[in-house]
Each structure stands twice: as structure tokens, then as C-alpha cells.
Tab-separated table of C-alpha atoms in Angstrom:
chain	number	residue	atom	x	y	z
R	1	UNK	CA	-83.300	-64.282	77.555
R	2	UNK	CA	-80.485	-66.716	76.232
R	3	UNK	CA	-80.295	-69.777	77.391
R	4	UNK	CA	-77.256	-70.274	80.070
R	5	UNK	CA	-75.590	-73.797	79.341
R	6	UNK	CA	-75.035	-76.048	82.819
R	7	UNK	CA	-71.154	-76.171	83.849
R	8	UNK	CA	-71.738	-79.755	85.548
R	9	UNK	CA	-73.369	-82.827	85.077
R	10	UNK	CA	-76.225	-84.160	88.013
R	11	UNK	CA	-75.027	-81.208	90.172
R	12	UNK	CA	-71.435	-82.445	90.884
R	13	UNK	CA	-69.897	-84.171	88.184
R	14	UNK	CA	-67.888	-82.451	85.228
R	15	UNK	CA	-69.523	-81.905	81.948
R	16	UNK	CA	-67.478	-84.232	80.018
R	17	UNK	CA	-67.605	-87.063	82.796
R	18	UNK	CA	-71.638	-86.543	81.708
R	19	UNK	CA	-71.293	-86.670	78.213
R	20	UNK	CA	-69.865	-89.864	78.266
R	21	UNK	CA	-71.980	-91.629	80.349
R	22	UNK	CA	-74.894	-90.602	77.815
R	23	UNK	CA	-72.728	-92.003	75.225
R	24	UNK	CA	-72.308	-95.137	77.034
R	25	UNK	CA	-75.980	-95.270	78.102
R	26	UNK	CA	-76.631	-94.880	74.271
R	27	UNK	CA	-74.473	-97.389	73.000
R	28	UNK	CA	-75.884	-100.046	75.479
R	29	UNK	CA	-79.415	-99.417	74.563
R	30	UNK	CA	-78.254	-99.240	70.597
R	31	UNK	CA	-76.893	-103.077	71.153
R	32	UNK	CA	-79.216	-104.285	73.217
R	33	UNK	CA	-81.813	-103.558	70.672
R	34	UNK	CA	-79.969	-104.655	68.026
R	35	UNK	CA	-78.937	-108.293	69.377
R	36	UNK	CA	-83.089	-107.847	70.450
R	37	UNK	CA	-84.235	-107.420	66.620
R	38	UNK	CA	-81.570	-109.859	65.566
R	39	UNK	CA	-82.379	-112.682	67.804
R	40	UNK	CA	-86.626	-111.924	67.115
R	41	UNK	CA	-86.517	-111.637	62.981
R	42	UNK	CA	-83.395	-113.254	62.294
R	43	UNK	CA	-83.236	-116.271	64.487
R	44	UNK	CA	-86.895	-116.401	65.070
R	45	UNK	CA	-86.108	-116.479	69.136
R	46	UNK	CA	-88.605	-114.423	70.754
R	47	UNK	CA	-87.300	-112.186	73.382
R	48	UNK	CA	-88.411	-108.916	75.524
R	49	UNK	CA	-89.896	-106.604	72.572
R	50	UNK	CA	-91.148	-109.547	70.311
R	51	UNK	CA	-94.713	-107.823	71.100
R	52	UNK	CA	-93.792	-104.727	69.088
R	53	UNK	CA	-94.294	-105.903	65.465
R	54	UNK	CA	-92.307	-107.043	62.434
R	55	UNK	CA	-92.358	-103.373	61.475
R	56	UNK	CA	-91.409	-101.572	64.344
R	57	UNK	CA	-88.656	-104.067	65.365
R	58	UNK	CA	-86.953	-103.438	62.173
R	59	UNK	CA	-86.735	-99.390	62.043
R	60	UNK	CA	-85.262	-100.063	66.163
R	61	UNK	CA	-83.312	-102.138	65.139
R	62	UNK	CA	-81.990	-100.030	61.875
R	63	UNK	CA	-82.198	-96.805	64.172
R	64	UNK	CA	-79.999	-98.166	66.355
R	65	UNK	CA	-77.601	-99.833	63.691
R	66	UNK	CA	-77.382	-95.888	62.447
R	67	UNK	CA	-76.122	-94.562	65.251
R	68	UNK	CA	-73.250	-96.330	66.421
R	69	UNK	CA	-70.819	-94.342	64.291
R	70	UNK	CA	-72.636	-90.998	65.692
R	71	UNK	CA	-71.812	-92.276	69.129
R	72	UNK	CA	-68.314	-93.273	68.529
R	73	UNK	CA	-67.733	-89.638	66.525
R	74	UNK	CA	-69.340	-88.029	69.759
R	75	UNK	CA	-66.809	-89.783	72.227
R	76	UNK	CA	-64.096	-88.611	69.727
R	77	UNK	CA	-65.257	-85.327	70.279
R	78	UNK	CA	-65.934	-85.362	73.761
R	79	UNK	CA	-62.135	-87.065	74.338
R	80	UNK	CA	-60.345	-84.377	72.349
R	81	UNK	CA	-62.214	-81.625	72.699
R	82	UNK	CA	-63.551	-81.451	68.818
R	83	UNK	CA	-67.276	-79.263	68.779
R	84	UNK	CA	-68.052	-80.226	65.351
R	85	UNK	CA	-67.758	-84.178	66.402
R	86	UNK	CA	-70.045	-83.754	69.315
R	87	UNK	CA	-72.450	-81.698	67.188
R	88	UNK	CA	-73.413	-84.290	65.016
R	89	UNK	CA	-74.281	-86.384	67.796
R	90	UNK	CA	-76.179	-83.408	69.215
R	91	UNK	CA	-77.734	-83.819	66.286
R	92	UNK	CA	-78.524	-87.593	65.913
R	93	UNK	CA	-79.440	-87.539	69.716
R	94	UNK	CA	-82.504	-84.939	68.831
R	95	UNK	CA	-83.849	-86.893	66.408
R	96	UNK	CA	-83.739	-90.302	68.485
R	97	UNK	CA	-85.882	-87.814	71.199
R	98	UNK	CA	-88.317	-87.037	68.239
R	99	UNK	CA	-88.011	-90.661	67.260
R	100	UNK	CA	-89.267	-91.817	70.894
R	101	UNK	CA	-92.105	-88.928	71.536
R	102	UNK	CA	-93.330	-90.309	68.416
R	103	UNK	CA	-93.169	-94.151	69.225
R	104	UNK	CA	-94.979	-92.872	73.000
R	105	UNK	CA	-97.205	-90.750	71.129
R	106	UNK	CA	-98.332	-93.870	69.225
R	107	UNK	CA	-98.346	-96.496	72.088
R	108	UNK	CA	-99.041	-94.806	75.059
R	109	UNK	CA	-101.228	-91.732	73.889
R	110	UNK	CA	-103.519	-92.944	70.777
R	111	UNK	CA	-104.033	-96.252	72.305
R	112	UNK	CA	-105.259	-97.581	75.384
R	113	UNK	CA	-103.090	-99.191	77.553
R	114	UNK	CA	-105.918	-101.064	79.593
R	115	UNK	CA	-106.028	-103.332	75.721
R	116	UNK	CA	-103.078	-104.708	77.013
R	117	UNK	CA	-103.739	-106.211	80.241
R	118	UNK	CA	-103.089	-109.384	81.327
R	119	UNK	CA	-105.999	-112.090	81.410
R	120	UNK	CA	-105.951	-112.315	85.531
R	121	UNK	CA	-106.529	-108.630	86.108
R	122	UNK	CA	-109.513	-108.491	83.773
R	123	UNK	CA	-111.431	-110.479	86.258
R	124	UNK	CA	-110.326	-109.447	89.530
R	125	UNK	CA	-110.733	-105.881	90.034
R	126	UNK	CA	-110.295	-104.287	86.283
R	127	UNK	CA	-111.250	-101.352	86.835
R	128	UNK	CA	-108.508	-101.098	89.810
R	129	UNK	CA	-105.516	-102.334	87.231
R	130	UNK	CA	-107.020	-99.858	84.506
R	131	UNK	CA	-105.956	-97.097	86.404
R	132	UNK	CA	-102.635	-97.827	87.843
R	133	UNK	CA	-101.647	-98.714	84.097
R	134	UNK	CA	-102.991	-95.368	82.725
R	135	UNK	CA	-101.020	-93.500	85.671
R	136	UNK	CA	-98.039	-95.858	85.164
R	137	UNK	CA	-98.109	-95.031	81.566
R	138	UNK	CA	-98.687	-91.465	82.113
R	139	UNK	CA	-95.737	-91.021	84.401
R	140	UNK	CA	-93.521	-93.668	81.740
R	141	UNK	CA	-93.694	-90.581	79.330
R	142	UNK	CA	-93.159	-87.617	81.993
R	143	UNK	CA	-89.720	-89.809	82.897
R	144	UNK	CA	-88.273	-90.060	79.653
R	145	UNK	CA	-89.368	-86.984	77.962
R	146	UNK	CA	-87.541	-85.239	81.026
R	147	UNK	CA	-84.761	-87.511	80.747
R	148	UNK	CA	-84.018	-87.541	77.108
R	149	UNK	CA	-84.559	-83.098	77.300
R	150	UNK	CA	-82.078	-83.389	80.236
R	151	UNK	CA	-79.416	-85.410	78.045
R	152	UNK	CA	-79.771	-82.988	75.144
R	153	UNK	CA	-79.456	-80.229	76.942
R	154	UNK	CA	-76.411	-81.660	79.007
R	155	UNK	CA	-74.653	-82.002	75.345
R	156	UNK	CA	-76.012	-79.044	74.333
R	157	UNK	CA	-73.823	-77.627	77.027
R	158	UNK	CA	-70.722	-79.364	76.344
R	159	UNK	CA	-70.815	-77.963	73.026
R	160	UNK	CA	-71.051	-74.517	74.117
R	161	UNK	CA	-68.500	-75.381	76.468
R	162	UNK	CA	-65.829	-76.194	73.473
R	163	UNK	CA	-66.804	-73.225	71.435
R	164	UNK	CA	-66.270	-70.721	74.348
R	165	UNK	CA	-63.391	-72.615	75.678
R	166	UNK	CA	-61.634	-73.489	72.115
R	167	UNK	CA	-60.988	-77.396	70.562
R	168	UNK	CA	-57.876	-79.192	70.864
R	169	UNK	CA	-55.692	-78.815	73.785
R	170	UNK	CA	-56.753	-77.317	76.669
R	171	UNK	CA	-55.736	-77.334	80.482
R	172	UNK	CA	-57.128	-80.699	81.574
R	173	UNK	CA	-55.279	-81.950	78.965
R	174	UNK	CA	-51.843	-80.339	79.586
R	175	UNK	CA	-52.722	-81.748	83.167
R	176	UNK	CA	-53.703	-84.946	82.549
R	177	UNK	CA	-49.936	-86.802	82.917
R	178	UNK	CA	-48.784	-84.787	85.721
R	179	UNK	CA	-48.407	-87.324	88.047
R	180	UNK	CA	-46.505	-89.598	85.171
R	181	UNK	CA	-44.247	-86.060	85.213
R	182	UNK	CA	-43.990	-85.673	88.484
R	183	UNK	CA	-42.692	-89.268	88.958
R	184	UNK	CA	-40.216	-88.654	85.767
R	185	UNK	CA	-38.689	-85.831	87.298
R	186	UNK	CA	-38.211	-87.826	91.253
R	187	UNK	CA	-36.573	-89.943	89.455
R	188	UNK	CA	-33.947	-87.326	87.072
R	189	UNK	CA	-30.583	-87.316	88.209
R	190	UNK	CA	-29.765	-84.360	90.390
R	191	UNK	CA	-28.568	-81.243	88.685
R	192	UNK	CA	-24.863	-81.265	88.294
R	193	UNK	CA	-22.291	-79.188	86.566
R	194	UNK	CA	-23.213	-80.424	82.749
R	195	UNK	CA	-26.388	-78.443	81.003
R	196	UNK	CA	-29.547	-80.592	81.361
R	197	UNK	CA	-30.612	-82.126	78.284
R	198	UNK	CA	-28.344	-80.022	76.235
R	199	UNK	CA	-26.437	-81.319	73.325
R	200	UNK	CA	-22.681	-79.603	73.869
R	201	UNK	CA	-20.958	-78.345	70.376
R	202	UNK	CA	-17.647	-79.705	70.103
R	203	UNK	CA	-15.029	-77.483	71.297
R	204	UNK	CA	-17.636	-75.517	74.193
R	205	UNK	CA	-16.595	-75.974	77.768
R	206	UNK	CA	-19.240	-79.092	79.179
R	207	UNK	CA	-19.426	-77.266	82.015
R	208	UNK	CA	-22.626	-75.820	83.805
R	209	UNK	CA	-20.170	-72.915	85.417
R	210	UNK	CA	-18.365	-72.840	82.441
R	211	UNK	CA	-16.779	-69.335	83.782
R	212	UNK	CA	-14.724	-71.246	85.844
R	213	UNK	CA	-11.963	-72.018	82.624
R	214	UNK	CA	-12.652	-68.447	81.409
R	215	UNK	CA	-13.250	-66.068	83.977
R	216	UNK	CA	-12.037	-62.826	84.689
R	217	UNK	CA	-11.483	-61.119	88.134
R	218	UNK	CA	-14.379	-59.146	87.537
R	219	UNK	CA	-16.923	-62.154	87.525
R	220	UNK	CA	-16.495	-64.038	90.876
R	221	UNK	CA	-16.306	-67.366	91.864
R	222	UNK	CA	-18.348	-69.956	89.837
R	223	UNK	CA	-21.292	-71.423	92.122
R	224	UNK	CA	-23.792	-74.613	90.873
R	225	UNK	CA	-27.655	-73.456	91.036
R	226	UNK	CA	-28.945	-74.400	94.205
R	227	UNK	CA	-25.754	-75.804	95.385
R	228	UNK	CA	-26.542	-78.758	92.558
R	229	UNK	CA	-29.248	-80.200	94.373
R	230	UNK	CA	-32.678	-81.158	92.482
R	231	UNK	CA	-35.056	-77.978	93.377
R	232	UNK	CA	-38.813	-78.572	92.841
R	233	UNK	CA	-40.904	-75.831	90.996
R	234	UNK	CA	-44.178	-77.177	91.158
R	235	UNK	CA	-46.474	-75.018	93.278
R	236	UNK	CA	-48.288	-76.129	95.594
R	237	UNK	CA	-45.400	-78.693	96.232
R	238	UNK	CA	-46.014	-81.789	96.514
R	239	UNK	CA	-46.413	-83.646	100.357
R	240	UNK	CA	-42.494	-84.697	100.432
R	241	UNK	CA	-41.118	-81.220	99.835
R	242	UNK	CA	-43.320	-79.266	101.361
């Protein structure tokens, strides 16, 4: 059985509303390890994650450094509708969750967290602390690993989304000024006898019921459309014409 691609984002938001607040998630977590690394090797100011190591700091920090132009390519893609853009950060975001099983693997799994433990809690009930850090830890890895699969598979779907629907213009784009349209139009000069926004050839009758200089008996009286008054076309009409 395929897999069926979600068509919103936390059961109520749009799919591309979603996307970019991963993006946006991403990109502050990128920096903030980044300015992290910077201020801990570079600067020798030890902050939050000074614990991890020379080592690890530096592929964080170089991880993170690497994707900042796959995040601004995805929100390229996400803005204009472009699958192959968003792929590649589809692509980059799998191997930051591969990335991170491994680091939890490492920290959380092959070692024991109960090494860390802070000085007070070894001598006041140890055994007590031991085990709220192992569950803690435990239920650190559950979160993200569920989070992380939830943000692929949220991209995942947008992609899908593009292919099925087609890149470049779409509907929510075509509808994205109609208000600024809307407002244009209100404020358009009523219709009145001259062709609206047409350039008139020299030596053409200006006009609208140009009959009226050339007509027979057989064609009537000339009459303006909608007895020249502005008529609005957009359905459902708006509040004031309704």
C-alpha cells in the first residue's frame, strides 16, 4: 500500500504554511549552533554545548554552516512552487535526521547517562536521579525521532503536492493580490462611452456605441452597457454590492 501524503500541516494549517515553519525552525537551530561553535572554539567563551567536545562542536557547527543554502533553496521552492528546490532540502533534511539518530545513538544509547550527574544527586538519593535521567533520556529520543519523521514526512508531502499539482503558477497564486485588485478596480473610473483601456487607431469613431455615427435603421438605438455604470463580476460579490 502507497503511502498517502498529508494535505495539512498539525491538522489545520496548509501544507506550505508547514513547510516554512520547518524551514524557519531549521534556520534558527543552524545559527544558533553556529554563533554556539563560534563563540566556544573561536573566542574561547564557553557557552551551552561547550560540554560536547572540540570534535563534535566543529562537524555542528560545519553541519549547520552546510545547510543554510539548502534552507534558503527550500523556501525558494516552497514560495514559488519549484519541486526540484524543495527536494534537495528533502534531501539535506534526511540526512540531518540520520545525522541526529546517530549523535543520540552515541550519547544517549552507548553511554550512560547516570556518568553525567551532577555532584549533589550522587549523594542524596542516586539511585532515585538514575532513573528519572534514564527515562528522561529515553523519552528525549522518542520526541525527536517522532518529530524530525513528522517534519520529513510533512515535506515529503509538499513535494508530492507540487508534482501532482504542477510548479509555477497555480491558484493561490493567481489569488494572492485580489484584494490589491479588488481595490484597483473601486477605484477605476466608471464605464463610459470610450473602450476601456483600448488604444483608438486614428480615424475609428472613440466611441463605445460607435453605431451611433454609422447606423442603419435596421440596428436600433445605441445603448451604454449597463446604462454606463461600473458593474461588478466578482462572484460571490463582495459585502458593498451584494
Amino acid at each position: 500500500m502507497a503511502l498517502r501524503p498529508m494535505n495539512m500541516f498539525c491538522c489545520g494549517c496548509p501544507l506550505t504554511f508547514g513547510v516554512k515553519f520547518i524551514l524557519l525552525v531549521n534556520l534558527i537551530v543552524n545559527l544558533f549552533y553556529i554563533i554556539t561553535v563560534t563563540m566556544n572554539i573561536i573566542f574561547k567563551f564557553p557557552t551551552v554545548v561547550s560540554n560536547l567536545g572540540p570534535t563534535a562542536e566543529i562537524f555542528n557547527g560545519a553541519w549547520c554552516l552546510l545547510g543554510l543554502p539548502f534552507i534558503v533553496v527550500g523556501w525558494w521552492g516552497v514560495s514559488y512552487r519549484l519541486e526540484g528546490h524543495l527536494r534537495l532540502y528533502l534531501q539535506y533534511l534526511c540526512a540531518g535526521f540520520v545525522v541526529d539518530m546517530v549523535f543520540l545513538f552515541l550519547n544517549f544509547i552507548l553511554r550512560d547517562v547516570c556518568g553525567h550527574m551532577p555532584h549533589l544527586l550522587r549523594h542524596h538519593g542516586s539511585a532515585f536521579a538514575c532513573g528519572v535521567m534514564r527515562i528522561s533520556a529515553l523519552g528525549l529520543v522518542i520526541q525527536v525521532t517522532i518529530l524530525e519523521l513528522y517534519f520529513i514526512f510533512a515535506v515529503w508531502s509538499c513535494c508530492e503536492d507540487f508534482r501532482a499539482g504542477g510548479g509555477g503558477v497555480g491558484l493561490p497564486e493567481l489569488l494572492r493580490h485580489h484584494q490589491d485588485m479588488n481595490k484597483k478596480q473601486l477605484n477605476d473610473h466608471a464605464y463610459s462611452d470610450q473602450l476601456f483601456g483600448a488604444t483608438i487607431t486614428p480615424g475609428y469613431p472613440k466611441d463605445y456605441g460607435a453605431f451611433n455615427r454609422m447606423q442603419g435603421p435596421q440596428l436600433g438605438p445605441n445603448r451604454p452597457i449597463i446604462q454606463g455604470n461600473y458593474h461588478e463580476t466578482a462572484y460571490p460579490p463582495p459585502q458593498s454590492f451584494s
